[in-house]
Short mmCIF file of C-alpha atoms and ligand atoms in Angstrom, two decimals:
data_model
loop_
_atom_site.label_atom_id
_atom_site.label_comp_id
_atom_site.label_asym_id
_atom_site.label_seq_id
_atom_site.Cartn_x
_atom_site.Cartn_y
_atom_site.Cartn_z
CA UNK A 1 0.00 0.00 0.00
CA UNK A 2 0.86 3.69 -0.87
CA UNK A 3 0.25 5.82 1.97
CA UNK A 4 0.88 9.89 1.56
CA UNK A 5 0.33 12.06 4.44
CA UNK A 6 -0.14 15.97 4.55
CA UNK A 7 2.23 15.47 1.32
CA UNK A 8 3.48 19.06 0.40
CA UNK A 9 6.16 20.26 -2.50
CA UNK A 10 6.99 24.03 -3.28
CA UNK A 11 9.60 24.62 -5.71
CA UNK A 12 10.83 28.16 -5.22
CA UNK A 13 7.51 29.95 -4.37
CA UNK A 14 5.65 27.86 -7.05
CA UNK A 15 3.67 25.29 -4.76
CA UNK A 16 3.02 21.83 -6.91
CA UNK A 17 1.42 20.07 -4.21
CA UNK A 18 -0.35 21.03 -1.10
CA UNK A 19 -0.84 18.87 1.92
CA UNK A 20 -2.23 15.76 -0.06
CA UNK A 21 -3.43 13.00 2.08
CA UNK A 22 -4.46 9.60 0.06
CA UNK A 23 -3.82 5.90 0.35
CA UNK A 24 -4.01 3.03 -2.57
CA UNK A 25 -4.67 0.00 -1.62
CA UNK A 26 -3.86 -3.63 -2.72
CA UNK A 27 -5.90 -4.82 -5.37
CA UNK A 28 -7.47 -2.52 -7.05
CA UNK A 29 -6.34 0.03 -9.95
CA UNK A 30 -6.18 3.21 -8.75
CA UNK A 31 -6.57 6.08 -11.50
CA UNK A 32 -4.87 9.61 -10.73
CA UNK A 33 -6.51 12.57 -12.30
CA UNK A 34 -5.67 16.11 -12.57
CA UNK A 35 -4.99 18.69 -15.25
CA UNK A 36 -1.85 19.31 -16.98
CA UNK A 37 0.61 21.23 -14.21
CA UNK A 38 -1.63 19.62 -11.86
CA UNK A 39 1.12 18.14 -9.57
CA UNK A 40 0.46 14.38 -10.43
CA UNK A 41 3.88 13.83 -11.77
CA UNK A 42 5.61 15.61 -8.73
CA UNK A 43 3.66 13.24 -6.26
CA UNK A 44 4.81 10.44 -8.36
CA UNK A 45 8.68 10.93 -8.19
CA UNK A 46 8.21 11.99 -4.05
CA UNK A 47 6.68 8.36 -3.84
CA UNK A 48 9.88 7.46 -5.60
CA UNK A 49 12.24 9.16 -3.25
CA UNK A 50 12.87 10.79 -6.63
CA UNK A 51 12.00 14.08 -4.76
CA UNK A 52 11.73 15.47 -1.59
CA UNK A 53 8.53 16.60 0.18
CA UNK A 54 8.84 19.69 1.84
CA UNK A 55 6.48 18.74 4.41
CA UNK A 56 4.48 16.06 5.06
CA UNK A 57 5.51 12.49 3.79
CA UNK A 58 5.03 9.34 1.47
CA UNK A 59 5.71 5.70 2.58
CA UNK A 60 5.51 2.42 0.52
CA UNK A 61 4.34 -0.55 2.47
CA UNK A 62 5.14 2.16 5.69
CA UNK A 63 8.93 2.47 4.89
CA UNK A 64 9.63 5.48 2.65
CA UNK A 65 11.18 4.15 -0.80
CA UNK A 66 14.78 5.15 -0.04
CA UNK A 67 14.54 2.57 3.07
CA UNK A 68 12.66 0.41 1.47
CA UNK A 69 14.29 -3.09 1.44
CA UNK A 70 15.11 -4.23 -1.83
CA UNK A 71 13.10 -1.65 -3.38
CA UNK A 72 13.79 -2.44 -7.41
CA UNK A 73 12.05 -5.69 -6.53
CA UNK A 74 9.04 -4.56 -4.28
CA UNK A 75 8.55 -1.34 -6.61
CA UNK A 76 7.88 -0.75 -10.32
CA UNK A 77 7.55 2.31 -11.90
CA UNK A 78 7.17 3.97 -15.52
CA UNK A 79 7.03 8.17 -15.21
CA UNK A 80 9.10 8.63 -18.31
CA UNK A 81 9.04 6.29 -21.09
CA UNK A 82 11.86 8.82 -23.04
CA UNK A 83 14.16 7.88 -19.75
CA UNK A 84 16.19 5.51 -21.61
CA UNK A 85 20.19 5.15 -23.57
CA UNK A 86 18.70 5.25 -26.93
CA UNK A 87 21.91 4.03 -28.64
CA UNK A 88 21.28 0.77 -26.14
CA UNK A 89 19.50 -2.34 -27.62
CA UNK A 90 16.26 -3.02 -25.57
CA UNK A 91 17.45 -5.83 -24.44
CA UNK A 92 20.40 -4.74 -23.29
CA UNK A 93 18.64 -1.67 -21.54
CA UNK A 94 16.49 -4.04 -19.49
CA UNK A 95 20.08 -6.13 -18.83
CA UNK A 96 21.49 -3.34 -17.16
CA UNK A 97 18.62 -2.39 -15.08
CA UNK A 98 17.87 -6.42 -13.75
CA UNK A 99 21.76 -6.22 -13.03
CA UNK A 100 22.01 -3.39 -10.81
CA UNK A 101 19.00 -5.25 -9.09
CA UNK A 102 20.25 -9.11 -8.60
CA UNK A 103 17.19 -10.14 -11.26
CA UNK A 104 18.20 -12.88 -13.18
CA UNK A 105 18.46 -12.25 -17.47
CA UNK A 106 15.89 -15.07 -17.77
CA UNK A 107 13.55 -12.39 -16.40
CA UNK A 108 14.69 -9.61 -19.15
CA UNK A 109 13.02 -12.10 -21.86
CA UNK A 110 10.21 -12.77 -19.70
CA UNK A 111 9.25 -9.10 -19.46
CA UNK A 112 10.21 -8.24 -23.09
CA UNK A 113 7.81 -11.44 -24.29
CA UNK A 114 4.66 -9.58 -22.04
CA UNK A 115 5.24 -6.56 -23.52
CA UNK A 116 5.41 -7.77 -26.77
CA UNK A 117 9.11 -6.74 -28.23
CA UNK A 118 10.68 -9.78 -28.12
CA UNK A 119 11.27 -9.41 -31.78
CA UNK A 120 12.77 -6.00 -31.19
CA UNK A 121 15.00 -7.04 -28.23
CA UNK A 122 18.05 -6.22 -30.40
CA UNK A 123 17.38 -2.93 -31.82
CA UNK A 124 18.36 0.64 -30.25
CA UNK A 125 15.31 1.83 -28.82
CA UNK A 126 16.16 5.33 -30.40
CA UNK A 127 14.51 4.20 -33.43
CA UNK A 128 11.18 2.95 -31.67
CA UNK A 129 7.94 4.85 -32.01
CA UNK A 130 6.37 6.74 -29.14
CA UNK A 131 4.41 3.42 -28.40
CA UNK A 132 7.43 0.84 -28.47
CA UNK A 133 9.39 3.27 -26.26
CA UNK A 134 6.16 2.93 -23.68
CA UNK A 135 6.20 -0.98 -24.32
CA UNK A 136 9.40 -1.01 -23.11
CA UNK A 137 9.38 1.52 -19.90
CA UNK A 138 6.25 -1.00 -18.79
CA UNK A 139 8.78 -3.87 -19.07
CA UNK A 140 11.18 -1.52 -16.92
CA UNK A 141 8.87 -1.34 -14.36
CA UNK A 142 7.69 -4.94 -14.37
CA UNK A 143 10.98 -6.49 -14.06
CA UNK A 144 11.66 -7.06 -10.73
CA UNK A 145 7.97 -8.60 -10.43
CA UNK A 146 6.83 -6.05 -8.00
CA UNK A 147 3.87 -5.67 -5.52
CA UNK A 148 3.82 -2.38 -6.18
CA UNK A 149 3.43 -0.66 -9.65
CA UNK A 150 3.13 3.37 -10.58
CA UNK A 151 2.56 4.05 -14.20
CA UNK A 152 2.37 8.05 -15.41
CA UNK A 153 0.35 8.19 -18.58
CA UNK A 154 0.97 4.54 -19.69
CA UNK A 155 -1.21 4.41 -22.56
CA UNK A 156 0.75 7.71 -24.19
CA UNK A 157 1.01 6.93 -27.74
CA UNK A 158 -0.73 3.68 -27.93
CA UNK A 159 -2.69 2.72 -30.66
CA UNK A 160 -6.45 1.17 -29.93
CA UNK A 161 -4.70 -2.11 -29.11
CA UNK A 162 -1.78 -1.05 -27.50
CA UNK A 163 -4.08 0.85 -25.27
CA UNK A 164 -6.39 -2.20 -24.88
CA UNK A 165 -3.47 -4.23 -23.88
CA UNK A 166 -2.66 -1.56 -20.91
CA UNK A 167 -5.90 -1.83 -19.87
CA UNK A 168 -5.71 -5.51 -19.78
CA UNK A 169 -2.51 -5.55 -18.43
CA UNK A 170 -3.68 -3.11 -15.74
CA UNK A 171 -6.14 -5.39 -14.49
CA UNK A 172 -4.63 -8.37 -14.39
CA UNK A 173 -2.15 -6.63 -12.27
CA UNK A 174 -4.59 -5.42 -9.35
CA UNK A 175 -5.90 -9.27 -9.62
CA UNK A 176 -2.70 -10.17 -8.44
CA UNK A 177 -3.19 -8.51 -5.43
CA UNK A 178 -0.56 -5.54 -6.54
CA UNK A 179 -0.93 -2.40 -6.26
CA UNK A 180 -1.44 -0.25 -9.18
CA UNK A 181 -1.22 3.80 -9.34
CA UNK A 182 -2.18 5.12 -12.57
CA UNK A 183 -1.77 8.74 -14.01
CA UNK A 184 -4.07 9.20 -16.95
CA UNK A 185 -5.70 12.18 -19.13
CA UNK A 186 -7.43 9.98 -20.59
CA UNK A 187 -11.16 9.89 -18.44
CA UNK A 188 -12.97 7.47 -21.21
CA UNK A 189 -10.07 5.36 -20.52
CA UNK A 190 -9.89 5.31 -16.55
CA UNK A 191 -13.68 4.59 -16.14
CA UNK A 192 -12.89 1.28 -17.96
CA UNK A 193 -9.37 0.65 -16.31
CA UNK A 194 -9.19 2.19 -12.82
CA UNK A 195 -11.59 0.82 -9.49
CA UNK A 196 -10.72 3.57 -7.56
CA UNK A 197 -10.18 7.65 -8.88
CA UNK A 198 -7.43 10.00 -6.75
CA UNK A 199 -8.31 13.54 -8.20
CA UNK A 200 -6.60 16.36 -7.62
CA UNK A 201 -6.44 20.20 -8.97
CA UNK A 202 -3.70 22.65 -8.25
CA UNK A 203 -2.06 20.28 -5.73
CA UNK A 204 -4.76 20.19 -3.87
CA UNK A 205 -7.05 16.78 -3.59
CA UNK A 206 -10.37 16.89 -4.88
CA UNK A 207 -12.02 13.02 -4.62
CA UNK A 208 -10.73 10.01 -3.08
CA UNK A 209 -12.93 7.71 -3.80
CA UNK A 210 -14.20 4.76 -6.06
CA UNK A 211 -15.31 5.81 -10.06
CA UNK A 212 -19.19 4.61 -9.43
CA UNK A 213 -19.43 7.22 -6.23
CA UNK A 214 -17.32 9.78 -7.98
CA UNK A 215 -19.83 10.08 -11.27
CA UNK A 216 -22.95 9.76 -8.89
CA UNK A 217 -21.40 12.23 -6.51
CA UNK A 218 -20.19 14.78 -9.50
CA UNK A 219 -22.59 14.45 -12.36
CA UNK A 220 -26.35 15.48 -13.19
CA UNK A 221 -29.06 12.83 -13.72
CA UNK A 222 -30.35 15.30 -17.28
CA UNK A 223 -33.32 14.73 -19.85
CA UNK A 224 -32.28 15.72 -23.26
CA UNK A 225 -35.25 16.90 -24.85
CA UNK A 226 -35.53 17.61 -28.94
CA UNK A 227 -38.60 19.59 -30.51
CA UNK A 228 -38.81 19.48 -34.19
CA UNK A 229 -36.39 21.23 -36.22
CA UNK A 230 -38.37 22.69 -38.10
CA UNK A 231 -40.11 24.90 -35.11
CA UNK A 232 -38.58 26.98 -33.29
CA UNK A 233 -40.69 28.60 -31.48
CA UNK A 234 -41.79 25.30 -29.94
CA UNK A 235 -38.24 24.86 -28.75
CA UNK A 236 -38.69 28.47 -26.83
CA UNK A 237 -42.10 27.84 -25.75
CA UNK A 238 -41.06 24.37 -24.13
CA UNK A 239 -38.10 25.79 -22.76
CA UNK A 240 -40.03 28.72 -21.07
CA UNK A 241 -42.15 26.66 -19.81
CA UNK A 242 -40.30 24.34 -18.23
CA UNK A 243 -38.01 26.78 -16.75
CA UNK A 244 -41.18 28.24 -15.06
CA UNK A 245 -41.87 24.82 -13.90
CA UNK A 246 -38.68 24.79 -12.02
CA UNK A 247 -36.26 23.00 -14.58
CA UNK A 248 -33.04 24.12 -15.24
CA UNK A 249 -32.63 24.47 -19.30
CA UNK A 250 -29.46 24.58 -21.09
CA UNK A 251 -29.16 24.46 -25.14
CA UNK A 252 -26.97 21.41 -26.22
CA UNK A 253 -24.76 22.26 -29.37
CA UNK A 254 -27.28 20.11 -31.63
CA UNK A 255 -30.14 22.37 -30.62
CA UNK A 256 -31.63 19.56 -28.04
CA UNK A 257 -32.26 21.14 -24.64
CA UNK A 258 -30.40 19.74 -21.80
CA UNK A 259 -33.04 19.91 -18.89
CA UNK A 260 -32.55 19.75 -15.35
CA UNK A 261 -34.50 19.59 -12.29
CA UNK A 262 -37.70 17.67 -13.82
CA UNK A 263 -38.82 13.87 -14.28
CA UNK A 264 -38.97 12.61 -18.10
CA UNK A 265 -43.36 12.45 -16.93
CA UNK A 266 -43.33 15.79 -15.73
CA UNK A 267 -41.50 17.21 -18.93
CA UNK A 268 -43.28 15.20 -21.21
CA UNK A 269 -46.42 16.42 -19.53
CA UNK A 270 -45.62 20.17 -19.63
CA UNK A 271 -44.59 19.45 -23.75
CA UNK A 272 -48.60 18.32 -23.96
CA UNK A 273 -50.38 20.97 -22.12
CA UNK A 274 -48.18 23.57 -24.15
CA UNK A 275 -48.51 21.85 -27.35
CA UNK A 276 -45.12 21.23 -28.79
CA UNK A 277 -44.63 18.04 -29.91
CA UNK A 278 -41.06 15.78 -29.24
CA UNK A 279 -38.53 14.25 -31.31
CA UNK A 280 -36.77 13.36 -28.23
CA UNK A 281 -37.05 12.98 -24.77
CA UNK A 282 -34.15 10.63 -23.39
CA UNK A 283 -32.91 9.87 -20.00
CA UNK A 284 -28.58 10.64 -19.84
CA UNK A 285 -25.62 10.53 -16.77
CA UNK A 286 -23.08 12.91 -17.19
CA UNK A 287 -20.13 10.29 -18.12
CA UNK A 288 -16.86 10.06 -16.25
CA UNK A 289 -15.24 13.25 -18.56
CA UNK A 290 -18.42 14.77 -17.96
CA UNK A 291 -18.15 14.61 -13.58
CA UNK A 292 -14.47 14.95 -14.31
CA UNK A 293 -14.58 18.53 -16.39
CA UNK A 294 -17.18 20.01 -13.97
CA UNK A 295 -15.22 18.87 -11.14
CA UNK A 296 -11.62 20.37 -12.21
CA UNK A 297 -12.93 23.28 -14.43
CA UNK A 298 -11.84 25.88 -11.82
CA UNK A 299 -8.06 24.08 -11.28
CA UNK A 300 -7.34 24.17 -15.13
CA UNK A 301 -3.77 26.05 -15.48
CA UNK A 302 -3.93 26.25 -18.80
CA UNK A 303 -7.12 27.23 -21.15
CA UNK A 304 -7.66 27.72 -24.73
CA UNK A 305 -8.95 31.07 -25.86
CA UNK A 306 -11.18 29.40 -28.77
CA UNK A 307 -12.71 27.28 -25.91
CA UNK A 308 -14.46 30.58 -24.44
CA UNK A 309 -15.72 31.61 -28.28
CA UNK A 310 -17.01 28.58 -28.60
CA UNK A 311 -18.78 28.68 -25.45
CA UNK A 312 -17.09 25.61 -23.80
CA UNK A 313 -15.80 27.81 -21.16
CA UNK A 314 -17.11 30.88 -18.85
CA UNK A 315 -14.88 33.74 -19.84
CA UNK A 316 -13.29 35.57 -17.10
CA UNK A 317 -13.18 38.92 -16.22
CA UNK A 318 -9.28 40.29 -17.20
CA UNK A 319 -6.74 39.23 -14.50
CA UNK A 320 -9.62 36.90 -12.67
CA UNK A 321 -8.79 34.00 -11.64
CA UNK A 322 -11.16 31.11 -11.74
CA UNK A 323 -12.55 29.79 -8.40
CA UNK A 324 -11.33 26.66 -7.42
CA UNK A 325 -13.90 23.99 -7.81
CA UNK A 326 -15.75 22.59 -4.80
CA UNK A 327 -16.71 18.97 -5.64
CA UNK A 328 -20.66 17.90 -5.63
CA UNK A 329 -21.38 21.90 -6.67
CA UNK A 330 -21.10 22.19 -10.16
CA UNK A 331 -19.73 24.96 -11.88
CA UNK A 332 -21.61 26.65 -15.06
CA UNK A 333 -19.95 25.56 -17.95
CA UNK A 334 -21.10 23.75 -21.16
CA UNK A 335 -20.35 20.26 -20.22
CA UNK A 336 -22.98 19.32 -17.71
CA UNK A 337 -25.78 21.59 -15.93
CA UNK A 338 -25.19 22.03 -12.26
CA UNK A 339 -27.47 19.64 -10.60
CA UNK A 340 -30.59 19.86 -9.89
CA UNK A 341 -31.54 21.83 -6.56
CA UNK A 342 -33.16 19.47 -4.07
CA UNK A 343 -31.81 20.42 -0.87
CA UNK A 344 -28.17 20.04 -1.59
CA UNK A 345 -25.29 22.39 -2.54
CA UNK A 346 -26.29 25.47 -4.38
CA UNK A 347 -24.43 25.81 -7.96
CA UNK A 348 -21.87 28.05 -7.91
CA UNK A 349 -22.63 31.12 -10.01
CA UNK A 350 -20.68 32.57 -12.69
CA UNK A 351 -18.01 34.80 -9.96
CA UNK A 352 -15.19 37.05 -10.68
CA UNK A 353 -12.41 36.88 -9.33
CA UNK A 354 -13.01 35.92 -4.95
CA UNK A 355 -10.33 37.60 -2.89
CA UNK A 356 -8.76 34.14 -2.40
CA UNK A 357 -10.22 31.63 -4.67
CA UNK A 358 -7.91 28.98 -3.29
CA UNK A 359 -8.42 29.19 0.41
CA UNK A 360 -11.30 26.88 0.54
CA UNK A 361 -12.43 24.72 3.37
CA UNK A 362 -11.20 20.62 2.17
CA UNK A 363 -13.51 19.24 -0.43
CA UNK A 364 -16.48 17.23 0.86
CA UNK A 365 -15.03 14.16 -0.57
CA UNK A 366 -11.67 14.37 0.16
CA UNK A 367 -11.31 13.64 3.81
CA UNK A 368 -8.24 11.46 4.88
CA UNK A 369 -8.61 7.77 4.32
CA UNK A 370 -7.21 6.77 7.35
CA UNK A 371 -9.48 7.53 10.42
CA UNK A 372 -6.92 8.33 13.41
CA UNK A 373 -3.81 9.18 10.56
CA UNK A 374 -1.79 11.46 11.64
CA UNK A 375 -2.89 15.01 11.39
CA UNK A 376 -1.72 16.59 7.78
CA UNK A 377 0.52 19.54 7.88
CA UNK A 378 -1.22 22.97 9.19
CA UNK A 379 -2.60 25.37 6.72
CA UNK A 380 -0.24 28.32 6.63
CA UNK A 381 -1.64 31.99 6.77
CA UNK A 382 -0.18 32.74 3.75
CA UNK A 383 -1.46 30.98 0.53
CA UNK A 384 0.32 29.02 -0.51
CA UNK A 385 -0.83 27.53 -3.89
CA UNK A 386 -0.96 31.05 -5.37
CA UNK A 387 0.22 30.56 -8.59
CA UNK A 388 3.23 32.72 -9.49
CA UNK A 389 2.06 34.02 -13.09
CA UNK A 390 -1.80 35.13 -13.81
CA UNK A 391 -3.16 32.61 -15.88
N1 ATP B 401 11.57 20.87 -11.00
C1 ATP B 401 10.61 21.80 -10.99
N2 ATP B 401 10.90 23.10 -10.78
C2 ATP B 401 9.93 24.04 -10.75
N3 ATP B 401 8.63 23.78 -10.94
C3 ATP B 401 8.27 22.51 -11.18
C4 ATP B 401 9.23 21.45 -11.21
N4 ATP B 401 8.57 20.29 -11.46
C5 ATP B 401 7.26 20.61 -11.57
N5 ATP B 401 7.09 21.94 -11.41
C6 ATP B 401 5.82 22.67 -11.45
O1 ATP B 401 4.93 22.03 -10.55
C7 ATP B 401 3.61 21.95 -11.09
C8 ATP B 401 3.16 20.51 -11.14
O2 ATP B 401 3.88 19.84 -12.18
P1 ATP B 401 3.70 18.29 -12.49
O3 ATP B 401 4.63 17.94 -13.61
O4 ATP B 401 3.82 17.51 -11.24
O5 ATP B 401 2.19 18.24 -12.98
P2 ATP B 401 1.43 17.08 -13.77
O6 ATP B 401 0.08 16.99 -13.13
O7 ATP B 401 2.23 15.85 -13.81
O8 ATP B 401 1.29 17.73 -15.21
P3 ATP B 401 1.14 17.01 -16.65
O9 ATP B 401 -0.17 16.31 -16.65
O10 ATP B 401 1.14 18.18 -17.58
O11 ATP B 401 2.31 16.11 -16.82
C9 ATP B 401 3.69 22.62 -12.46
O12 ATP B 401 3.26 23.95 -12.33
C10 ATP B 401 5.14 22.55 -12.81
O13 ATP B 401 5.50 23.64 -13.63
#
């Protein structure tokens, strides 16, 4: 098990990650999610010993790695799949590594036969694509035929199958009984792969907890609801009306209405008594991207102009910062409605900049695993995850 504890790293006065408290378990594939510049890599190499925390700290099986015994053969790890001598056959890459570590060459074919390069073995790995040089950093990691495996964006470069063999691979893994960290961008991919989602924004955690409770806890039961093409006056009489009702109505790109806040009866009942007929009224779930946008919208470094013409983002006021998000209350935005009202959190509403959008109280779902842990590092007056530049 991978136990982190009030886990903080500043570099400079740029903080990367801020009192981070998580544990992964045996088992089970753990995904970890965050935006680019989101501090997932730094946590990864300060599990390694790769780093230093600054506060707080990281153990592996409760020894931290440097003092872990025999660590090459209790640890695995791929963070940079570019990390390798290119003019060095794969083969003899892997040779090197299983010497340093007392793992026998017998093992070096083993690994490059799972991976699928045992054809390659003899070639520099400087000529490999993007997804033989990944092929080959998860045969790094597996050759010591650890407990404990950390991949950062394994499927990087992979082709349908090579991603589908990850996955797999993955898997089988955590049905070993290892345990598997995962670092992926990919969301479509982790609700297939991962049991369990780390999420964090800025540093900061944002959900601990398993992928079915984080997309009930972060996403909007919605009707989509279509009125002919053809009238569109229907489409604002229907909307008006249900709004009125106390639905929450959003236009989808297609020109469907994304509708909040009402049962498919009740809307379809509202459509009659107003007269406009349906082309659609459908039941949806916000997928895993879906809970996962709304949930790290407001910790997003780094932002694409065209996404606020197109309307995929709120535009902020000049020199605002966004807020950061609070999980379980949505933030506006185009991907999913905020959900609907029934005695829970209020939706955020569109907000300049707050005087200190990152001094919020922890999110609601990310309380420390371990009842009875010790007590994370104190929150400093100052803040510390202000970031240096505006962005
Ligand atoms: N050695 C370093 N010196 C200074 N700043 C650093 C250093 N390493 C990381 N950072 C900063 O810390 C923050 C977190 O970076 P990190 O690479 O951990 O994020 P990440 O979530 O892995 O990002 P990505 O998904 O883009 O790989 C970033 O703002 C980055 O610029």
């Amino acid at each position: 098990m991978i136990e982190a504890v009030g886990l903080t790293k500043r570099y400079g006065d740029k903080t990367a990650v801020y009192n981070l408290s998580f544990q992964v378990r045996p088992g089970a594939v753990t995904g970890f999610l965050g935006p680019n510049g989101s501090g997932k890599s730094t946590t990864m190499r300060m599990i390694l010993g790769l780093d230093n925390p600054t506060a707080g700290h990281v153990t592996i099986g409760g020894y931290p790695y440097r003092r872990l015994p025999n660590a090459p053969r209790q640890v695995g790890a791929l963070l940079d799949a570019k990390a390798v001598h290119g003019g060095r056959a794969a083969r003899n890459h892997l040779l090197s590594l299983a010497q340093l570590s007392g793992i026998p060459a017998r093992r070096v074919d083993e690994v490059l036969g799972v991976v699928g390069l045992q054809d390659v073995a003899r070639k520099r790995s400087k000529g490999f694509s993007l997804g033989m040089g990944q092929r080959l950093g998860i045969a790094a990691a597996l050759l010591g035929d650890p407990q404990v495996l950390l991949f950062d964006e394994p499927v990087n470069g992979l082709d349908p199958e090579g991603i589908l063999w990850v996955r797999n691979l993955m898997k089988a893994l955590a049905a070993e009984g290892r345990t598997v960290f995962v670092s992926s961008h990919l969301m479509s991919e982790m609700a297939l792969t991962a049991d369990h989602l780390i999420v964090i924004g800025r540093g900061q955690l944002l959900a601990d907890m398993s992928v079915k409770d984080f997309i009930s806890a972060n996403s909007a039961d919605f009707a989509r609801v279509r009125t002919p093409d053809t009238e569109p006056q229907g489409r604002e009489k229907l909307s008006s009306a249900l709004a009125e009702a106390g639905g929450q109505v959003l236009p989808e790109q297609d020109g469907a209405l994304r509708v909040t806040g009402l049962p498919l009866p009740r809307i379809s009942d509202i459509a009659h008594d107003t007269g406009v007929r349906l082309w659609e009224l459908s039941p949806h779930q916000a997928s895993l991207e879906e809970a996962y946008m709304r949930m790290t919208q407001g910790a997003v470094d780094y932002r694409s102009t065209v996404d606020q013409k197109a309307g995929l983002q709120q535009p902020l006021p000049p020199g605002a910062q966004p807020p950061m998000p609070v999980p379980g209350q949505g933030q506006p935005g185009w991907y999913a409605p905020p959900p609907p009202q029934q005695g829970g959190p209020q939706p955020a509403a569109p907000q300049a900049a707050p005087a200190n959008p990152y001094a919020q109280s922890p999110a609601p779902y990310a309380q420390s695993p371990t009842p009875g842990a010790p007590a994370p590092a104190p929150v400093p007056a100052t803040d510390p995850t202000k970031p240096e530049d505006a962005r």
